[in-house]
mmCIF file of C-alpha atoms in Angstrom:
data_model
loop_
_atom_site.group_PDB
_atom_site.id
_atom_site.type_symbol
_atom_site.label_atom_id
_atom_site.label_comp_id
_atom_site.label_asym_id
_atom_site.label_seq_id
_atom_site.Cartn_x
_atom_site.Cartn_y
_atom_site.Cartn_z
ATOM 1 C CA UNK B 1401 175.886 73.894 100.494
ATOM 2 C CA UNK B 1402 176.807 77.450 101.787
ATOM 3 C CA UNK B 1403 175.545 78.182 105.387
ATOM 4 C CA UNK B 1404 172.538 80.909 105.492
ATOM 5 C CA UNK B 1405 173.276 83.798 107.984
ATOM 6 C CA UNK B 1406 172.888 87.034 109.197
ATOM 7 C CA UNK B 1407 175.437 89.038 109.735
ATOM 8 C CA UNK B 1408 174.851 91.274 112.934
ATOM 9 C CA UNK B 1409 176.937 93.995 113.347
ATOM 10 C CA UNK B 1410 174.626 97.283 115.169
ATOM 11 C CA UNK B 1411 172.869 97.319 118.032
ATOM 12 C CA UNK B 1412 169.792 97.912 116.661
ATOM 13 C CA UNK B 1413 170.499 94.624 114.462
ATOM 14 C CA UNK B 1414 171.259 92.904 117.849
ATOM 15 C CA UNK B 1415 168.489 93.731 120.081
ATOM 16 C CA UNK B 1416 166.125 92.648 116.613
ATOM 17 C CA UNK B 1417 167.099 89.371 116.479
ATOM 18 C CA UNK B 1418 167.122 88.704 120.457
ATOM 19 C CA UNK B 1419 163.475 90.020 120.538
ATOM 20 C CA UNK B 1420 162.400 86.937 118.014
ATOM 21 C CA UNK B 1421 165.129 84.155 119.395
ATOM 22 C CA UNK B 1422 164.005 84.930 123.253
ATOM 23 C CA UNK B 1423 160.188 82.708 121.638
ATOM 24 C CA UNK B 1424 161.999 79.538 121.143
ATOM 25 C CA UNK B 1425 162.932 76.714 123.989
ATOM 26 C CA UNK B 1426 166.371 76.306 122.514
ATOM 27 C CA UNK B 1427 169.191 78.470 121.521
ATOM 28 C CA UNK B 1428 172.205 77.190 119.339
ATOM 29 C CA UNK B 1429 175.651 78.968 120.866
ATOM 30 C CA UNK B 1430 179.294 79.191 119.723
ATOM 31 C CA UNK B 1431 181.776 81.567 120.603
ATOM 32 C CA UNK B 1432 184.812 82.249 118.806
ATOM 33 C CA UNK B 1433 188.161 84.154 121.002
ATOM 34 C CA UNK B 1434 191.528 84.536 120.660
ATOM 35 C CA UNK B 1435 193.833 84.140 123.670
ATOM 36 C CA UNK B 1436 197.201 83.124 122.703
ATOM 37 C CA UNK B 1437 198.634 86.701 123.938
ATOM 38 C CA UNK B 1438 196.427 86.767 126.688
ATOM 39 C CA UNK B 1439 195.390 85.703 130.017
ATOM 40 C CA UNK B 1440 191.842 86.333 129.664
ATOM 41 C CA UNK B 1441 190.215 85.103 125.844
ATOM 42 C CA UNK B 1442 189.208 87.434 123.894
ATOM 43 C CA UNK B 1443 185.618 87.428 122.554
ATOM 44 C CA UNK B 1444 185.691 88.204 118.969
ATOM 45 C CA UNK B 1445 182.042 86.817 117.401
ATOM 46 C CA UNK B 1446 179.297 85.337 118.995
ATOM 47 C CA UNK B 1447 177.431 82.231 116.892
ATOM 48 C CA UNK B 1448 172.990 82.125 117.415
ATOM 49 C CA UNK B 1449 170.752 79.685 116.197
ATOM 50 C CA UNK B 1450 166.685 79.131 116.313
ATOM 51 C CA UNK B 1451 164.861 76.858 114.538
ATOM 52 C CA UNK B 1452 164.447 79.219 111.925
ATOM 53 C CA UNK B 1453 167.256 81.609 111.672
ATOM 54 C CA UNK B 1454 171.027 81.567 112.244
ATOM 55 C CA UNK B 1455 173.198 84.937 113.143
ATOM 56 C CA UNK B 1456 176.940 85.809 112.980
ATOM 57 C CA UNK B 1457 177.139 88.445 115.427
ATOM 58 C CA UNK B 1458 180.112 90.844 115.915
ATOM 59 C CA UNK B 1459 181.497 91.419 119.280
ATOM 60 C CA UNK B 1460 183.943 93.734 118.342
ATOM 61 C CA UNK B 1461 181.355 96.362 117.052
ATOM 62 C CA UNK B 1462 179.061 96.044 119.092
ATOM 63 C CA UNK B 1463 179.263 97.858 122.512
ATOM 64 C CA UNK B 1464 176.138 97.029 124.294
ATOM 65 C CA UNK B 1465 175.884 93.276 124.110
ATOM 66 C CA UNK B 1466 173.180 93.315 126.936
ATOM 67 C CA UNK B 1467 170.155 91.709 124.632
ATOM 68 C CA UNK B 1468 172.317 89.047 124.141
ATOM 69 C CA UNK B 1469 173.732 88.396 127.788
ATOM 70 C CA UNK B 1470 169.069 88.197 128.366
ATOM 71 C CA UNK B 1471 169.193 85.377 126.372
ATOM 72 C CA UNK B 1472 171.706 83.968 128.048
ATOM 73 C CA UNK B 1473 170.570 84.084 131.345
ATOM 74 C CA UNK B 1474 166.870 83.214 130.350
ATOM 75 C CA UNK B 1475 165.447 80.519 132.794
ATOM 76 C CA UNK B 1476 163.350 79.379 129.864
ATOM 77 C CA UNK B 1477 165.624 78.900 126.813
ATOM 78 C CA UNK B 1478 167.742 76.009 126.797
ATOM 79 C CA UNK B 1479 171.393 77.113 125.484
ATOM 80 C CA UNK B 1480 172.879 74.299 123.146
ATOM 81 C CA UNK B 1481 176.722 74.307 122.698
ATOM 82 C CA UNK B 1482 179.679 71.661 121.996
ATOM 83 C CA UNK B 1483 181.740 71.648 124.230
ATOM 84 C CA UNK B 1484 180.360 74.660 126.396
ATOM 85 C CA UNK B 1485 183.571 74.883 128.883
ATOM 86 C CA UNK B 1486 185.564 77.847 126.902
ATOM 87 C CA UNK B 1487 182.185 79.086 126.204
ATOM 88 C CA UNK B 1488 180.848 78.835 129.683
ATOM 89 C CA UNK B 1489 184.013 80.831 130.362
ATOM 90 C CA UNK B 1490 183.277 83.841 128.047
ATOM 91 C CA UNK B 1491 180.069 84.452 128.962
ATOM 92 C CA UNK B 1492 180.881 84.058 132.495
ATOM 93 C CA UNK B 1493 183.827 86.628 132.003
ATOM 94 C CA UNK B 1494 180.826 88.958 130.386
ATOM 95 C CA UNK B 1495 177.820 88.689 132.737
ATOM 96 C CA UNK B 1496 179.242 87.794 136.278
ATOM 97 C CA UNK B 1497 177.999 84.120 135.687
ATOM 98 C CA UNK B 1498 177.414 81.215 134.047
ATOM 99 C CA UNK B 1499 174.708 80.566 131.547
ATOM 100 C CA UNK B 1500 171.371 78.272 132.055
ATOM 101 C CA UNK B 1501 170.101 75.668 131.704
ATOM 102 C CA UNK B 1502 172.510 74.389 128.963
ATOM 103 C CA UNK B 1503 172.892 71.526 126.965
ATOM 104 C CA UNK B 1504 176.550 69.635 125.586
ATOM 105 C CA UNK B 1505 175.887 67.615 122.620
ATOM 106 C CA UNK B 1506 179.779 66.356 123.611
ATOM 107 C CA UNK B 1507 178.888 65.314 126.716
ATOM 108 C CA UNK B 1508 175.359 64.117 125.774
ATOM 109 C CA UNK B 1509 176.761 61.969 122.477
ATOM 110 C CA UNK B 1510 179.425 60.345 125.215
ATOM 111 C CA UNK B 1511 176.439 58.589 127.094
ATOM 112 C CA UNK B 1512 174.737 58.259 123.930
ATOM 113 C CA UNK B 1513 177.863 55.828 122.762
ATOM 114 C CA UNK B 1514 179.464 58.203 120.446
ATOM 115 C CA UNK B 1515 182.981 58.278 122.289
ATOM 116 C CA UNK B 1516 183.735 60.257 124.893
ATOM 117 C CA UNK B 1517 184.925 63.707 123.659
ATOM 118 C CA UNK B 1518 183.809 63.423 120.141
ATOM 119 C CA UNK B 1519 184.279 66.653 118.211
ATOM 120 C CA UNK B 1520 181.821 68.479 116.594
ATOM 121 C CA UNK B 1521 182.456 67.674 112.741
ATOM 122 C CA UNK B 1522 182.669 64.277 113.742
ATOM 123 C CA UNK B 1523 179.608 64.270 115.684
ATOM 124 C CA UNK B 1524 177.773 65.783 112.570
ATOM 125 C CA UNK B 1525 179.101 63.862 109.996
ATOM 126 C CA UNK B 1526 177.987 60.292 112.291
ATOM 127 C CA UNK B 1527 174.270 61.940 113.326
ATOM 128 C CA UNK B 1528 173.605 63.984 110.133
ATOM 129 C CA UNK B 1529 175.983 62.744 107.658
ATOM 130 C CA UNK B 1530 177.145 66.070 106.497
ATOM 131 C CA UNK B 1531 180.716 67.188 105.968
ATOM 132 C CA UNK B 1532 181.709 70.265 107.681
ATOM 133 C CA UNK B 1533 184.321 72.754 106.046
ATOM 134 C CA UNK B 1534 187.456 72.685 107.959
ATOM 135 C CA UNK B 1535 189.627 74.971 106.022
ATOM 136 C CA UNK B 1536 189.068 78.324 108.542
ATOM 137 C CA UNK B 1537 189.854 76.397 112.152
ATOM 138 C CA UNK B 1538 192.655 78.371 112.955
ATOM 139 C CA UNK B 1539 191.868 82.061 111.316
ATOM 140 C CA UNK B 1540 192.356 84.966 112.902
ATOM 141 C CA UNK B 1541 189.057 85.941 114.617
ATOM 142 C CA UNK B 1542 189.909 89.416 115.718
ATOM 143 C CA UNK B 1543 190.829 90.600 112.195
ATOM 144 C CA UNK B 1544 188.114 92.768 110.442
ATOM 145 C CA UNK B 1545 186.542 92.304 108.029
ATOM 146 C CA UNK B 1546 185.997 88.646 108.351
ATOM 147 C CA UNK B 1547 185.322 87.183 104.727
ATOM 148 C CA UNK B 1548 182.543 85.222 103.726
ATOM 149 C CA UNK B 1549 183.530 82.015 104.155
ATOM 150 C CA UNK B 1550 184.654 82.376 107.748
ATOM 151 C CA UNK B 1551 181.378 83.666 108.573
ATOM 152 C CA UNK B 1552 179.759 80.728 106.882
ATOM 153 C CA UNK B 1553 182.344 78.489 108.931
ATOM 154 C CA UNK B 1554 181.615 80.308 111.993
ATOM 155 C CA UNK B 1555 177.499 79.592 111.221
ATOM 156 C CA UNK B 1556 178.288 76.037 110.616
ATOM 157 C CA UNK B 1557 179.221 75.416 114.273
ATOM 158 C CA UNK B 1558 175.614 76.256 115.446
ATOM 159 C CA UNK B 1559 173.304 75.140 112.583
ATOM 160 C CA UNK B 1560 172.925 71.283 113.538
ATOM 161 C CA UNK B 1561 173.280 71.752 117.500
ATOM 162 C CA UNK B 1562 169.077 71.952 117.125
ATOM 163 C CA UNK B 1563 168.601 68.356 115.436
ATOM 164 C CA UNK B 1564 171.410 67.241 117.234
ATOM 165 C CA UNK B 1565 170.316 68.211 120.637
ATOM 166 C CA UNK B 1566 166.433 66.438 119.729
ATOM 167 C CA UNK B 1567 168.186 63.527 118.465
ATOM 168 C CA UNK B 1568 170.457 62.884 121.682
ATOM 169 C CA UNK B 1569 167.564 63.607 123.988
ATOM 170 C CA UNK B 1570 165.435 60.926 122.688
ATOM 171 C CA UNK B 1571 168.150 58.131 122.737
ATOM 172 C CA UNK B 1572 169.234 59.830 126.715
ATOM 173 C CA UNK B 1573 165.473 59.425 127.032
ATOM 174 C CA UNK B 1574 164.897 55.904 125.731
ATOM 175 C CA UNK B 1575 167.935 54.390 127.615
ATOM 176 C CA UNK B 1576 166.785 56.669 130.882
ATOM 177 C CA UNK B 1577 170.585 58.325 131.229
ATOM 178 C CA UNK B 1578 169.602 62.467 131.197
ATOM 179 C CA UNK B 1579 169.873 62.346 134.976
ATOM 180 C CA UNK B 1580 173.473 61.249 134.011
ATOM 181 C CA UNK B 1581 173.470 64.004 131.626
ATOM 182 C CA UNK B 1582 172.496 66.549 133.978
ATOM 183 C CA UNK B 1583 175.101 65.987 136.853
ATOM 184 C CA UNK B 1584 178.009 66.684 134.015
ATOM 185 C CA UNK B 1585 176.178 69.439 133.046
ATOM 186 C CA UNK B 1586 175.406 70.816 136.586
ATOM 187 C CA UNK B 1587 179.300 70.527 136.677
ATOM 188 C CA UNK B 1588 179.549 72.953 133.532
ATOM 189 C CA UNK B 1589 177.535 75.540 135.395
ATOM 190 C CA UNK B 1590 179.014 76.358 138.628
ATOM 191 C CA UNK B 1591 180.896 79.520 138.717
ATOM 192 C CA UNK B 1592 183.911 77.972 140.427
ATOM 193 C CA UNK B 1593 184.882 76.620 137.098
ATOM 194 C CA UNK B 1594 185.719 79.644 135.451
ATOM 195 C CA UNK B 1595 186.652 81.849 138.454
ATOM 196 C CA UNK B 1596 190.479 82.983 138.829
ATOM 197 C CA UNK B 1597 192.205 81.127 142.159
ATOM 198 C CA UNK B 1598 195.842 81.922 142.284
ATOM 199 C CA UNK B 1599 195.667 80.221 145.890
ATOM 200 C CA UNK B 1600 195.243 76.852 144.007
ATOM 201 C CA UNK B 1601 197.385 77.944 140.905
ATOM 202 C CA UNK B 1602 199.408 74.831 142.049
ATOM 203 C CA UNK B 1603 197.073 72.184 141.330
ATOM 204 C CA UNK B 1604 197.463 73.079 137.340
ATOM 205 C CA UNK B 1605 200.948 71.836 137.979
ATOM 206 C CA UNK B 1606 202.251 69.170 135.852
ATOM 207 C CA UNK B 1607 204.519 66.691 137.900
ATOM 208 C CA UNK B 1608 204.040 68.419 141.117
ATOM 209 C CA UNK B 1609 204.042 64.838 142.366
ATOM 210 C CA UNK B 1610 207.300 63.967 141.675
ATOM 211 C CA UNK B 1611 209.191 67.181 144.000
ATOM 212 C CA UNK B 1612 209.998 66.672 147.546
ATOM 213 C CA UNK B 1613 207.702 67.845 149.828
ATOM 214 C CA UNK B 1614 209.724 71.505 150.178
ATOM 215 C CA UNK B 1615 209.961 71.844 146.250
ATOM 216 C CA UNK B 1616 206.140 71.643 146.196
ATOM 217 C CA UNK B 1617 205.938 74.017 148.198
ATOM 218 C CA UNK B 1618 208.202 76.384 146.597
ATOM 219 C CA UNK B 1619 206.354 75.810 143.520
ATOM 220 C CA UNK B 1620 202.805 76.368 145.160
ATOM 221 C CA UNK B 1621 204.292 79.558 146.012
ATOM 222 C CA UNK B 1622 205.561 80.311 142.360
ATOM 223 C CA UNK B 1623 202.605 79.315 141.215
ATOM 224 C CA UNK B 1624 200.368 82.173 143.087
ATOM 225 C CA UNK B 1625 202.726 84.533 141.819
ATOM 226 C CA UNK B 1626 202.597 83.835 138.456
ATOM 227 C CA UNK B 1627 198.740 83.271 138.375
ATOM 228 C CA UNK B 1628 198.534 86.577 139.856
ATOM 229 C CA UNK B 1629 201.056 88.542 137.344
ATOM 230 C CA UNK B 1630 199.150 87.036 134.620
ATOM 231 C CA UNK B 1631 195.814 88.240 135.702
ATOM 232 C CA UNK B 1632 196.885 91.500 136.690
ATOM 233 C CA UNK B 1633 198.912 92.089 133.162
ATOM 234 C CA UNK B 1634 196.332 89.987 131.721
ATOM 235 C CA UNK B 1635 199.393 87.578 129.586
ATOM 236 C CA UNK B 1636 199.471 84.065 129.370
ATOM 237 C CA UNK B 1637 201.173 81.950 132.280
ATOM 238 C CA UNK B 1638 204.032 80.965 129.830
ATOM 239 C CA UNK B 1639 204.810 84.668 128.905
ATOM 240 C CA UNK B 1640 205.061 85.358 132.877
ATOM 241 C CA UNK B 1641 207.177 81.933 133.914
ATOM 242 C CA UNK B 1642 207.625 79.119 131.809
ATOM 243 C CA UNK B 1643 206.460 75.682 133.625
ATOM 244 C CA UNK B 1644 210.148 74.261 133.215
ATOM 245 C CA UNK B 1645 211.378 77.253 134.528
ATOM 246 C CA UNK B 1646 209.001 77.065 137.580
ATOM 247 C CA UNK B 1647 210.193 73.395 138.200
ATOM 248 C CA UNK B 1648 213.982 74.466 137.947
ATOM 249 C CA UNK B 1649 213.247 77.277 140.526
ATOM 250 C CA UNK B 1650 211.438 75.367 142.987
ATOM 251 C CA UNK B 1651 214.063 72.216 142.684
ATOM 252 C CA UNK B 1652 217.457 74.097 143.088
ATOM 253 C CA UNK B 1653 216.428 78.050 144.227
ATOM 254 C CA UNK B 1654 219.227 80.194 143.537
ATOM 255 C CA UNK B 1655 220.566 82.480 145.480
ATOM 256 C CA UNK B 1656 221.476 85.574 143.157
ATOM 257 C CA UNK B 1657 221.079 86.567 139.346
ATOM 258 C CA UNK B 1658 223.761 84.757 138.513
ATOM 259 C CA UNK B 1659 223.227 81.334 139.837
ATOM 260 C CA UNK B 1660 219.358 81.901 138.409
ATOM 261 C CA UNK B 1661 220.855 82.690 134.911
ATOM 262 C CA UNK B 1662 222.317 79.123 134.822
ATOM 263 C CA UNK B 1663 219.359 77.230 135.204
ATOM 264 C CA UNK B 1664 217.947 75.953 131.278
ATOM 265 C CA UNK B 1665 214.804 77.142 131.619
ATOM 266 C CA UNK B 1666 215.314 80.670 132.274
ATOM 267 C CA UNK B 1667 215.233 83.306 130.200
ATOM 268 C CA UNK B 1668 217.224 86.924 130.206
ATOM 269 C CA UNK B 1669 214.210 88.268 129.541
ATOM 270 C CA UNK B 1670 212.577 86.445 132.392
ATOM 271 C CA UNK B 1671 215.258 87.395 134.735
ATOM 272 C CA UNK B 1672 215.957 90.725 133.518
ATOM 273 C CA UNK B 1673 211.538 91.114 134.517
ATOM 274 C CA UNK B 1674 211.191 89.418 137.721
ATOM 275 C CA UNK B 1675 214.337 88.035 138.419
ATOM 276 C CA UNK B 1676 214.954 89.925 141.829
ATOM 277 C CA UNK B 1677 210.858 89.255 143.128
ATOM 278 C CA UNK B 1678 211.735 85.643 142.729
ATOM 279 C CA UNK B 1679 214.575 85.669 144.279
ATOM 280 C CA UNK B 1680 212.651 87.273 147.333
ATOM 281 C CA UNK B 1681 209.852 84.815 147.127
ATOM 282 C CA UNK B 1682 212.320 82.331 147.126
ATOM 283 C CA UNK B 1683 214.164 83.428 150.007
ATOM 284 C CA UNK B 1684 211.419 83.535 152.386
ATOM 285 C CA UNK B 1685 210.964 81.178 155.220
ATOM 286 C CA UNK B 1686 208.370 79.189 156.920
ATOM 287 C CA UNK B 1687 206.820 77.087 154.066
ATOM 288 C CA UNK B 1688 204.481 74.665 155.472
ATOM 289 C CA UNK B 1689 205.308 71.324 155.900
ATOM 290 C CA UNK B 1690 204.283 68.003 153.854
ATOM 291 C CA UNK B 1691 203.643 67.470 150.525
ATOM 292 C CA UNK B 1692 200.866 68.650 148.708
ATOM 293 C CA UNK B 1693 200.220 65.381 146.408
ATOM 294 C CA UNK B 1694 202.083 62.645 146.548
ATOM 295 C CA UNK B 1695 203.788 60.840 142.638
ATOM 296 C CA UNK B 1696 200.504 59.152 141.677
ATOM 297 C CA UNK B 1697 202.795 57.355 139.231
ATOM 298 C CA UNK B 1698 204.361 55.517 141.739
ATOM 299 C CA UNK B 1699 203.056 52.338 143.130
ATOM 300 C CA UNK B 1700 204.034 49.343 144.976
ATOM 301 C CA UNK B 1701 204.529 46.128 142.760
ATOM 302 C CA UNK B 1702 201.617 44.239 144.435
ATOM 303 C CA UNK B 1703 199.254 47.427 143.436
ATOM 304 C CA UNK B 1704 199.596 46.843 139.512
ATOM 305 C CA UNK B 1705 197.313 43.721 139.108
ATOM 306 C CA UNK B 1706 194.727 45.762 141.482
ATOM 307 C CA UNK B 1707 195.121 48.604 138.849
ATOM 308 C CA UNK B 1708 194.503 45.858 135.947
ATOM 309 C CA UNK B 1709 191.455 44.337 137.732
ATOM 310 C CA UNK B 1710 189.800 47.513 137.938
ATOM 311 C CA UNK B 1711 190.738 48.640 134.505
ATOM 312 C CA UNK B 1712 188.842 45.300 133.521
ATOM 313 C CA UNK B 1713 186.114 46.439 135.854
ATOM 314 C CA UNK B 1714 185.860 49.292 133.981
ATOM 315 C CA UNK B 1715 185.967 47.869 130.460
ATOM 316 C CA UNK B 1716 183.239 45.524 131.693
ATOM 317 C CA UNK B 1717 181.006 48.484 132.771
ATOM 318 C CA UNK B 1718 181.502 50.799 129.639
ATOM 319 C CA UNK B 1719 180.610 47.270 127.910
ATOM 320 C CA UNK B 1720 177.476 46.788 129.554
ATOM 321 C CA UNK B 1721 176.438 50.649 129.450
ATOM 322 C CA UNK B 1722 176.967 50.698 125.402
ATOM 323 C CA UNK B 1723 179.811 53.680 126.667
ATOM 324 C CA UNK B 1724 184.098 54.418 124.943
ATOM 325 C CA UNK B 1725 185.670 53.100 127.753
ATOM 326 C CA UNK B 1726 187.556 56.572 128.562
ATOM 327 C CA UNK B 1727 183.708 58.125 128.863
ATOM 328 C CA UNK B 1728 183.634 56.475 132.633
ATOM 329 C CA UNK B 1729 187.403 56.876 133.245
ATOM 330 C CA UNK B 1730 191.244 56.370 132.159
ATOM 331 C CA UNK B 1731 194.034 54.083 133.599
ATOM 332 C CA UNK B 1732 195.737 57.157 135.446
ATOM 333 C CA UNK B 1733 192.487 57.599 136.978
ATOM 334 C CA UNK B 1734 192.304 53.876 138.273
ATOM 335 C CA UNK B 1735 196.234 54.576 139.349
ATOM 336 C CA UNK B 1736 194.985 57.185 141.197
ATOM 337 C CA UNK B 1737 192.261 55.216 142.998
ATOM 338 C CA UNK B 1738 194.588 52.598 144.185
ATOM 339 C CA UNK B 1739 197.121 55.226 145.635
ATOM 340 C CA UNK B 1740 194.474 56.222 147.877
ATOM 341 C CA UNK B 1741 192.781 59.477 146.186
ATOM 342 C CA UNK B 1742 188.496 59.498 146.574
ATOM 343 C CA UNK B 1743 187.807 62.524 144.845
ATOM 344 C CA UNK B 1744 188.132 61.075 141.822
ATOM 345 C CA UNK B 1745 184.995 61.655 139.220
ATOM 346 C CA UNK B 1746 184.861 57.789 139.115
ATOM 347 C CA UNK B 1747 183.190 57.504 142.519
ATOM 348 C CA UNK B 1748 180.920 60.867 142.019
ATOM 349 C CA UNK B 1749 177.659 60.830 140.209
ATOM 350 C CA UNK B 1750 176.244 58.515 137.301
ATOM 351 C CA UNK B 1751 180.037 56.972 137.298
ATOM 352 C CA UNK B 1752 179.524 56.453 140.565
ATOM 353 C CA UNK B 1753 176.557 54.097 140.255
ATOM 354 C CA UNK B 1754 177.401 52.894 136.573
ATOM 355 C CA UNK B 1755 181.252 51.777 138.061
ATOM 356 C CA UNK B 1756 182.498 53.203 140.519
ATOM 357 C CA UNK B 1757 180.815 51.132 143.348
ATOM 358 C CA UNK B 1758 182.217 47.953 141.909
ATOM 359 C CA UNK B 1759 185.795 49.547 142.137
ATOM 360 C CA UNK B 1760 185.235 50.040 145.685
ATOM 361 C CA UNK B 1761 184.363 46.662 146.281
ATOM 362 C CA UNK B 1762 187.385 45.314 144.110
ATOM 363 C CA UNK B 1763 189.863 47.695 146.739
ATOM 364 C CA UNK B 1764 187.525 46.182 149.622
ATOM 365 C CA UNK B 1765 187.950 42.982 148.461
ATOM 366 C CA UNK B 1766 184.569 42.124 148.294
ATOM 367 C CA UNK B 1767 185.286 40.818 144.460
ATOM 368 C CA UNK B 1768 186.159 37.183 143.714
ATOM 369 C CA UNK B 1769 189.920 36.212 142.799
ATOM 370 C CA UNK B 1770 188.610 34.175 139.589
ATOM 371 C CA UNK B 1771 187.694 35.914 136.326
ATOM 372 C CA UNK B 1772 185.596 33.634 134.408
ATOM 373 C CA UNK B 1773 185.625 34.909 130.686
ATOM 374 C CA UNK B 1774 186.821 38.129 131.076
ATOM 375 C CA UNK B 1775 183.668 38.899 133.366
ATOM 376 C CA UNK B 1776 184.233 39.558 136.798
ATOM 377 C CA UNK B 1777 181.706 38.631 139.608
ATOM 378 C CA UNK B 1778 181.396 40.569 142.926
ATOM 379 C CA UNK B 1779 179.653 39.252 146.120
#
């Protein structure tokens, strides 16, 4: 059955159909962007739902989006979304901030024992047992006019966030976990999420941990660059510096145009672009000392049976707590918590108390050395 909609496209239609939504405790939200030549997404239709109406609203047309951004920001409306973080991002990109209070029917239906990053068809097909269309997941959002039956995709992401949302609340409710909820969500709201830091550009890095200490360095330093171009010429990272050309620089910096052109990774176009600013950032001195993270990968023999008691610590916890195992944590996070790092999610928050405690008392050895049927017993 074909999604019912209205189709917003004036501001007159706009500021109509905020007037009635801003009565309800709950709004439905979806966003749909484009950002694949771009730095910064590009907000192309904005998905509403009430309990009694749902709107297709169109960005692009619409100048003043102001009644809108009210909703958002209302104290007293509950914003319901599926995975809110690209949405958080556009509306924080729009109004200076964040939306809330929200609500993440992902993140909810993880500690409801759904599995941990369920998507949203999924999710409606196991709590409402209806079938989503799939066939217009990867149109063209910015392209006008959109046809029917993306619209009536586009409705179908926000029509069963209500029931959803109702449903999830109750079983959160009955099993007493929306304090859990609420310290992901909390998470989802701070503006630090979504805010541009070409200072820690580096810590997107993939494999940072296996350069020297210097090479990290040099690639910290790439990194800021890059972030920066990006923002400034508002282009994708890639388009700037490729990551494999970013590792190639910062292992073996050349010291001309000609030694950079014979590094894989780099392109002439790169080269012919930036080559001589690189070069120059490249070529200066006084990088700090140290490595910035050290190869989490990499652990000593005797560490790898700590790593598989915890990960059966873990198992045993997302057991008890009805939870997907990879809803409290993964095995590179356990890796991680062996080499020495504490600012992993595992000891913060509900995963704190629902796991992470017992970790620390497995690396404190305050666990005993027998496992008696697969259960392990701490002092």
């Amino acid at each position: 059955m074909t999604t019912e909609y209205i189709f917003i496209d004036t501001s007159e239609q706009l500021e109509e159909y905020c007037d009635k939504a801003a009565a309800f405790p709950w709004l439905a939200v979806d966003t749909e962007f484009i950002r694949e030549k771009t730095y910064f997404p590009q907000w192309c239709l904005l998905q509403l739902a009430t309990p009694e109406s749902i709107a297709c609203i169109d960005v692009l047309a619409i100048t003043d989006m102001s009644p809108a951004m009210d909703l958002m920001y209302n104290p007293d409306i509950v914003k319901l979304f599926h995975a809110a973080s690209q949405d958080m991002e556009i509306f924080h990109l729009a109004g200076g901030k964040p939306p809330a209070p929200i609500f993440d029917t992902q993140l909810a239906a993880a500690l409801s024992g759904h599995g941990d990053q369920i998507g949203y068809a999924n999710l409606v097909q196991r709590v409402m047992e209806v079938n989503l269309e799939k066939g217009h997941s990867r149109c063209d959002w910015s392209r006008r006019p959109l046809s029917k039956g993306e619209l009536a995709y586009a409705a179908d992401d926000v029509v069963h966030l209500g029931p959803i949302y109702k449903i999830l609340t109750d079983e959160l409710q009955a099993r007493g976990r929306l304090e859990w909820l609420q310290v992901d969500l909390d998470s989802l709201t701070d503006p630090s999420r979504y805010t541009p830091d070409p200072d820690n550009a580096w810590r997107r890095l993939k494999g940072l941990g296996r350069l020297k200490p210097q090479q990290q360095q040099r690639a910290a330093k790439l990194a800021k660059w890059r972030e920066t171009e990006a923002i400034e010429r508002n282009r994708p990272r890639k388009w700037i510096l490729s990551d494999g050309a970013l590792n190639d620089l910062s292992r073996r910096p050349p010291q001309s145009l000609d030694d950079m052109s014979r590094l894989r990774e780099m392109s002439a176009e790169t080269i012919k672009r930036h080559g001589e600013t690189l070069l120059e950032i490249l070529a200066e001195t006084g990088l700090p000392e140290g490595a910035l993270v050290e190869d989490k990968r990499i652990l000593q023999p005797e560490q790898e049976p700590v790593v598989d008691l915890l990960m059966a610590c873990l198992r045993q916890a997302a057991q008890k707590n009805e939870l997907a195992t990879a809803a409290l944590g993964k095995r590179a996070d356990l890796e991680k918590l062996v080499a020495g790092d504490r600012e992993t999610a595992l000891l913060k928050g509900w995963r704190k108390v629902a796991v992470g405690d017992d970790l620390l008392k497995i690396l404190d050895g305050k666990v005993q050395a027998s496992v008696n049927s697969g259960r392990l017993h701490f002092k």
